[in-house]
PDB file of C-alpha atoms in Angstrom:
ATOM      1  CA  MET A   5       0.274  -0.153   0.093  1.00 94.00           C
ATOM      2  CA  ARG A   6       1.182   3.433  -0.588  1.00 97.00           C
ATOM      3  CA  ILE A   7       0.301   7.005   0.597  1.00 98.00           C
ATOM      4  CA  GLY A   8      -0.429   9.803  -1.549  1.00 97.00           C
ATOM      5  CA  VAL A   9       0.026  13.518   0.575  1.00 96.00           C
ATOM      6  CA  ASP A  10      -1.134  17.036  -0.778  1.00 93.00           C
ATOM      7  CA  VAL A  11       0.233  19.423   1.528  1.00 92.00           C
ATOM      8  CA  GLY A  12      -1.181  22.735   1.920  1.00 86.00           C
ATOM      9  CA  SER A  13      -0.874  25.800   4.309  1.00 84.00           C
ATOM     10  CA  VAL A  14      -3.966  24.615   5.906  1.00 88.00           C
ATOM     11  CA  ARG A  15      -5.037  21.496   5.138  1.00 90.00           C
ATOM     12  CA  VAL A  16      -3.275  17.964   4.032  1.00 94.00           C
ATOM     13  CA  GLY A  17      -4.721  15.646   2.074  1.00 94.00           C
ATOM     14  CA  VAL A  18      -4.346  11.725   2.242  1.00 96.00           C
ATOM     15  CA  ALA A  19      -4.842   9.046  -0.015  1.00 97.00           C
ATOM     16  CA  VAL A  20      -3.758   5.582  -0.433  1.00 97.00           C
ATOM     17  CA  SER A  21      -3.637   2.993  -3.051  1.00 97.00           C
ATOM     18  CA  ASP A  22      -4.681  -0.323  -2.372  1.00 94.00           C
ATOM     19  CA  PRO A  23      -2.617  -3.136  -1.725  1.00 92.00           C
ATOM     20  CA  ASP A  24      -1.385  -3.750  -5.482  1.00 91.00           C
ATOM     21  CA  GLY A  25      -1.004  -0.454  -5.998  1.00 91.00           C
ATOM     22  CA  LEU A  26      -3.714  -0.310  -8.928  1.00 93.00           C
ATOM     23  CA  LEU A  27      -6.066   3.101  -7.583  1.00 95.00           C
ATOM     24  CA  ALA A  28      -5.808   5.615  -5.285  1.00 96.00           C
ATOM     25  CA  VAL A  29      -8.758   6.310  -3.256  1.00 96.00           C
ATOM     26  CA  PRO A  30      -9.200   9.461  -1.070  1.00 94.00           C
ATOM     27  CA  VAL A  31      -8.486   8.699   2.813  1.00 95.00           C
ATOM     28  CA  THR A  32      -9.171  12.097   5.156  1.00 94.00           C
ATOM     29  CA  THR A  33      -7.972  15.882   5.095  1.00 92.00           C
ATOM     30  CA  LEU A  34      -5.931  16.621   8.298  1.00 94.00           C
ATOM     31  CA  ARG A  35      -5.874  20.333   9.566  1.00 92.00           C
ATOM     32  CA  ARG A  36      -2.284  21.811   9.393  1.00 90.00           C
ATOM     33  CA  ASP A  37      -0.844  22.213  12.676  1.00 87.00           C
ATOM     34  CA  VAL A  38       0.242  25.999  12.684  1.00 75.00           C
ATOM     35  CA  SER A  39       0.941  25.790  16.809  1.00 77.00           C
ATOM     36  CA  ARG A  40       4.691  26.627  18.308  1.00 70.00           C
ATOM     37  CA  ARG A  41       5.159  22.838  18.017  1.00 75.00           C
ATOM     38  CA  GLY A  42       3.900  22.570  14.599  1.00 72.00           C
ATOM     39  CA  PHE A  43       3.431  18.424  13.817  1.00 86.00           C
ATOM     40  CA  ALA A  44       0.443  17.662  15.514  1.00 91.00           C
ATOM     41  CA  ASP A  45      -1.016  16.900  11.627  1.00 94.00           C
ATOM     42  CA  ILE A  46       2.441  14.704  10.592  1.00 95.00           C
ATOM     43  CA  ASP A  47       2.048  12.475  13.891  1.00 94.00           C
ATOM     44  CA  GLU A  48      -1.362  11.798  12.545  1.00 95.00           C
ATOM     45  CA  LEU A  49      -0.192  10.930   9.077  1.00 97.00           C
ATOM     46  CA  ALA A  50       2.789   9.002  10.436  1.00 97.00           C
ATOM     47  CA  ASP A  51       0.132   7.139  12.132  1.00 97.00           C
ATOM     48  CA  ILE A  52      -1.575   6.704   9.202  1.00 97.00           C
ATOM     49  CA  VAL A  53       1.296   5.114   7.477  1.00 97.00           C
ATOM     50  CA  ARG A  54       2.242   2.734  10.278  1.00 96.00           C
ATOM     51  CA  ASP A  55      -1.213   1.843  10.535  1.00 96.00           C
ATOM     52  CA  ARG A  56      -1.717   1.212   6.838  1.00 96.00           C
ATOM     53  CA  HIS A  57       1.416  -0.903   6.815  1.00 96.00           C
ATOM     54  CA  ALA A  58       2.560   1.732   4.237  1.00 97.00           C
ATOM     55  CA  VAL A  59       5.547   0.651   1.725  1.00 96.00           C
ATOM     56  CA  GLU A  60       5.918   4.569   0.256  1.00 96.00           C
ATOM     57  CA  VAL A  61       4.936   7.590   1.185  1.00 97.00           C
ATOM     58  CA  VAL A  62       4.465   9.831  -1.982  1.00 96.00           C
ATOM     59  CA  VAL A  63       4.328  13.888  -1.128  1.00 96.00           C
ATOM     60  CA  GLY A  64       3.326  16.263  -4.015  1.00 94.00           C
ATOM     61  CA  LEU A  65       5.658  19.120  -4.747  1.00 91.00           C
ATOM     62  CA  PRO A  66       4.002  21.973  -5.632  1.00 86.00           C
ATOM     63  CA  ARG A  67       6.301  23.717  -8.545  1.00 74.00           C
ATOM     64  CA  HIS A  68       4.807  26.089 -11.248  1.00 63.00           C
ATOM     65  CA  LEU A  69       3.373  25.786 -14.524  1.00 65.00           C
ATOM     66  CA  SER A  70       6.635  26.790 -15.629  1.00 66.00           C
ATOM     67  CA  GLY A  71       8.855  24.470 -13.486  1.00 65.00           C
ATOM     68  CA  ARG A  72       9.735  26.791 -11.198  1.00 72.00           C
ATOM     69  CA  GLU A  73       9.954  26.408  -7.353  1.00 68.00           C
ATOM     70  CA  GLY A  74       8.491  28.912  -5.223  1.00 73.00           C
ATOM     71  CA  GLU A  75       7.526  28.938  -1.120  1.00 80.00           C
ATOM     72  CA  ALA A  76       5.081  26.601  -1.435  1.00 82.00           C
ATOM     73  CA  VAL A  77       8.108  23.764  -2.750  1.00 85.00           C
ATOM     74  CA  ARG A  78      10.045  24.882  -0.273  1.00 88.00           C
ATOM     75  CA  LEU A  79       7.343  24.008   2.619  1.00 89.00           C
ATOM     76  CA  ALA A  80       6.726  20.963   0.570  1.00 91.00           C
ATOM     77  CA  ARG A  81      10.148  19.771   1.143  1.00 93.00           C
ATOM     78  CA  ARG A  82      10.234  20.686   4.644  1.00 92.00           C
ATOM     79  CA  TYR A  83       7.317  18.595   5.635  1.00 93.00           C
ATOM     80  CA  ALA A  84       8.146  15.337   3.696  1.00 95.00           C
ATOM     81  CA  GLU A  85      12.137  15.487   5.347  1.00 95.00           C
ATOM     82  CA  VAL A  86       9.901  16.065   8.566  1.00 94.00           C
ATOM     83  CA  LEU A  87       8.007  13.206   7.592  1.00 96.00           C
ATOM     84  CA  SER A  88      10.788  10.895   6.521  1.00 96.00           C
ATOM     85  CA  ALA A  89      12.209  11.315   9.695  1.00 95.00           C
ATOM     86  CA  ARG A  90       8.856  10.083  11.519  1.00 95.00           C
ATOM     87  CA  VAL A  91       8.139   7.050   9.192  1.00 97.00           C
ATOM     88  CA  ALA A  92      12.083   5.708   8.195  1.00 96.00           C
ATOM     89  CA  PRO A  93      12.293   3.565   7.050  1.00 97.00           C
ATOM     90  CA  VAL A  94       9.452   3.971   4.750  1.00 97.00           C
ATOM     91  CA  PRO A  95      10.455   6.231   1.859  1.00 97.00           C
ATOM     92  CA  VAL A  96       9.455   9.452   1.296  1.00 97.00           C
ATOM     93  CA  ARG A  97       9.183  10.709  -2.406  1.00 95.00           C
ATOM     94  CA  LEU A  98       8.720  14.143  -4.147  1.00 94.00           C
ATOM     95  CA  VAL A  99       6.573  14.335  -6.921  1.00 90.00           C
ATOM     96  CA  ASP A 100       5.922  16.973  -9.296  1.00 84.00           C
ATOM     97  CA  GLU A 101       1.742  17.869  -8.846  1.00 79.00           C
ATOM     98  CA  ARG A 102       1.026  20.547 -11.148  1.00 64.00           C
ATOM     99  CA  LEU A 103      -2.408  20.682 -11.770  1.00 59.00           C
ATOM    100  CA  THR A 104      -3.950  18.462  -9.765  1.00 60.00           C
ATOM    101  CA  THR A 105      -5.328  20.564  -7.518  1.00 61.00           C
ATOM    102  CA  VAL A 106      -7.334  22.119 -10.972  1.00 58.00           C
ATOM    103  CA  VAL A 107      -8.450  18.651 -11.693  1.00 59.00           C
ATOM    104  CA  ALA A 108      -9.426  17.973  -8.085  1.00 57.00           C
ATOM    105  CA  HIS A 109     -11.797  21.169  -8.823  1.00 57.00           C
ATOM    106  CA  ARG A 110     -13.397  19.748 -12.310  1.00 67.00           C
ATOM    107  CA  ARG A 111     -13.960  16.014 -11.190  1.00 67.00           C
ATOM    108  CA  MET A 112     -15.740  16.973  -8.174  1.00 59.00           C
ATOM    109  CA  ALA A 113     -17.590  19.745 -10.038  1.00 65.00           C
ATOM    110  CA  GLU A 114     -18.377  17.366 -12.359  1.00 71.00           C
ATOM    111  CA  ARG A 115     -19.781  15.075  -9.924  1.00 66.00           C
ATOM    112  CA  GLY A 116     -22.186  17.963  -8.533  1.00 68.00           C
ATOM    113  CA  LEU A 117     -20.508  19.580  -5.584  1.00 62.00           C
ATOM    114  CA  ARG A 118     -20.516  22.576  -4.721  1.00 62.00           C
ATOM    115  CA  SER A 119     -17.739  24.940  -4.360  1.00 63.00           C
ATOM    116  CA  ARG A 120     -18.191  25.002  -0.569  1.00 61.00           C
ATOM    117  CA  ALA A 121     -18.610  21.170  -0.293  1.00 59.00           C
ATOM    118  CA  ARG A 122     -15.355  21.205  -2.241  1.00 56.00           C
ATOM    119  CA  ARG A 123     -13.187  23.340  -0.146  1.00 62.00           C
ATOM    120  CA  ASP A 124     -13.332  20.337   2.491  1.00 66.00           C
ATOM    121  CA  LEU A 125     -12.685  17.582  -0.236  1.00 77.00           C
ATOM    122  CA  VAL A 126     -10.235  19.275  -2.676  1.00 77.00           C
ATOM    123  CA  ASP A 127      -7.057  18.353  -0.625  1.00 84.00           C
ATOM    124  CA  GLN A 128      -7.930  14.404  -0.431  1.00 87.00           C
ATOM    125  CA  GLU A 129      -8.776  14.768  -4.177  1.00 86.00           C
ATOM    126  CA  ALA A 130      -5.953  16.216  -4.918  1.00 88.00           C
ATOM    127  CA  ALA A 131      -3.541  13.710  -2.897  1.00 93.00           C
ATOM    128  CA  VAL A 132      -5.577  10.923  -5.302  1.00 92.00           C
ATOM    129  CA  GLN A 133      -4.261  12.426  -8.166  1.00 89.00           C
ATOM    130  CA  ILE A 134      -1.257  12.915  -6.900  1.00 93.00           C
ATOM    131  CA  LEU A 135      -0.756   9.039  -5.786  1.00 95.00           C
ATOM    132  CA  GLN A 136      -2.495   7.956  -9.024  1.00 92.00           C
ATOM    133  CA  HIS A 137      -0.179   9.015 -10.966  1.00 89.00           C
ATOM    134  CA  HIS A 138       2.672   7.990  -9.349  1.00 93.00           C
ATOM    135  CA  LEU A 139       1.047   4.785  -9.453  1.00 94.00           C
ATOM    136  CA  ASP A 140       0.541   5.169 -13.102  1.00 90.00           C
ATOM    137  CA  VAL A 141       3.996   6.093 -14.192  1.00 88.00           C
ATOM    138  CA  ARG A 142       5.154   2.697 -11.945  1.00 88.00           C
ATOM    139  CA  ARG A 143       3.494   0.177 -13.529  1.00 87.00           C
ATOM    140  CA  ALA A 144       4.118   2.157 -17.072  1.00 86.00           C
ATOM    141  CA  ARG A 145       7.656   1.702 -15.893  1.00 85.00           C
ATOM    142  CA  GLY A 146       7.208  -2.118 -14.838  1.00 80.00           C
ATOM    143  CA  GLY A 147       7.167  -1.336 -11.046  1.00 65.00           C
ATOM    144  CA  SER A 148      10.276   0.090 -11.286  1.00 51.00           C
ATOM    145  CA  GLY A 149       9.438   2.730  -8.201  1.00 47.00           C
ATOM    146  CA  GLY A 150      10.706   5.401  -9.518  1.00 43.00           C
ATOM    147  CA  ALA A 151       8.810   8.836  -8.816  1.00 38.00           C
ATOM    148  CA  ALA A 152       6.332  10.363 -11.386  1.00 36.00           C
ATOM    149  CA  SER A 153       7.910  13.192 -13.664  1.00 35.00           C
ATOM    150  CA  GLY A 154       9.621  15.849 -11.963  1.00 38.00           C
ATOM    151  CA  GLY A 155       9.941  14.062  -8.454  1.00 41.00           C
ATOM    152  CA  THR A 156      13.205  13.293  -6.938  1.00 40.00           C
ATOM    153  CA  GLY A 157      12.631   9.512  -7.613  1.00 44.00           C
ATOM    154  CA  ARG A 158      14.723   8.955  -4.019  1.00 44.00           C
ATOM    155  CA  PRO A 159      13.647   8.475  -0.756  1.00 52.00           C
ATOM    156  CA  LEU A 160      14.237  11.306   1.058  1.00 53.00           C
ATOM    157  CA  ASP A 161      16.814   9.920   3.558  1.00 37.00           C
ATOM    158  CA  SER A 162      18.967   8.694   0.624  1.00 31.00           C
ATOM    159  CA  ALA A 163      19.032  12.370  -1.657  1.00 30.00           C
TER     160      ALA A 163
END
């Protein structure tokens, strides 16, 4: 089982794959911990990783469409580093997530969800998009475990 994570400034969307790594489904949305300590959401996510016996965690890297990296990328990298320390030896990979939130909003609108209802679910749907893309790329590469386009392709602890 693999876990996909969409890190935002307010919420963190979480998705999981089936045991065969074919399909990603939404799990939950965590509230970002903005307290002085600032790690309650990472602790919750680490519990999910352990409870589900995950073999890999995929964190979206929110690059600009041009490929540039801004403040959101720096925050996602930092989040992934802290998470990696909490879930070791489970590898945490960074993968390009450009347009996942746009796709998530579109899919939810197609399902008839109003924008207010979408707000609480869009992070989960973005996590699904991140993880599903990673699973599809992995499968196309013969299950090699490489990260999706734009990711490091290596666990953070060996990068």
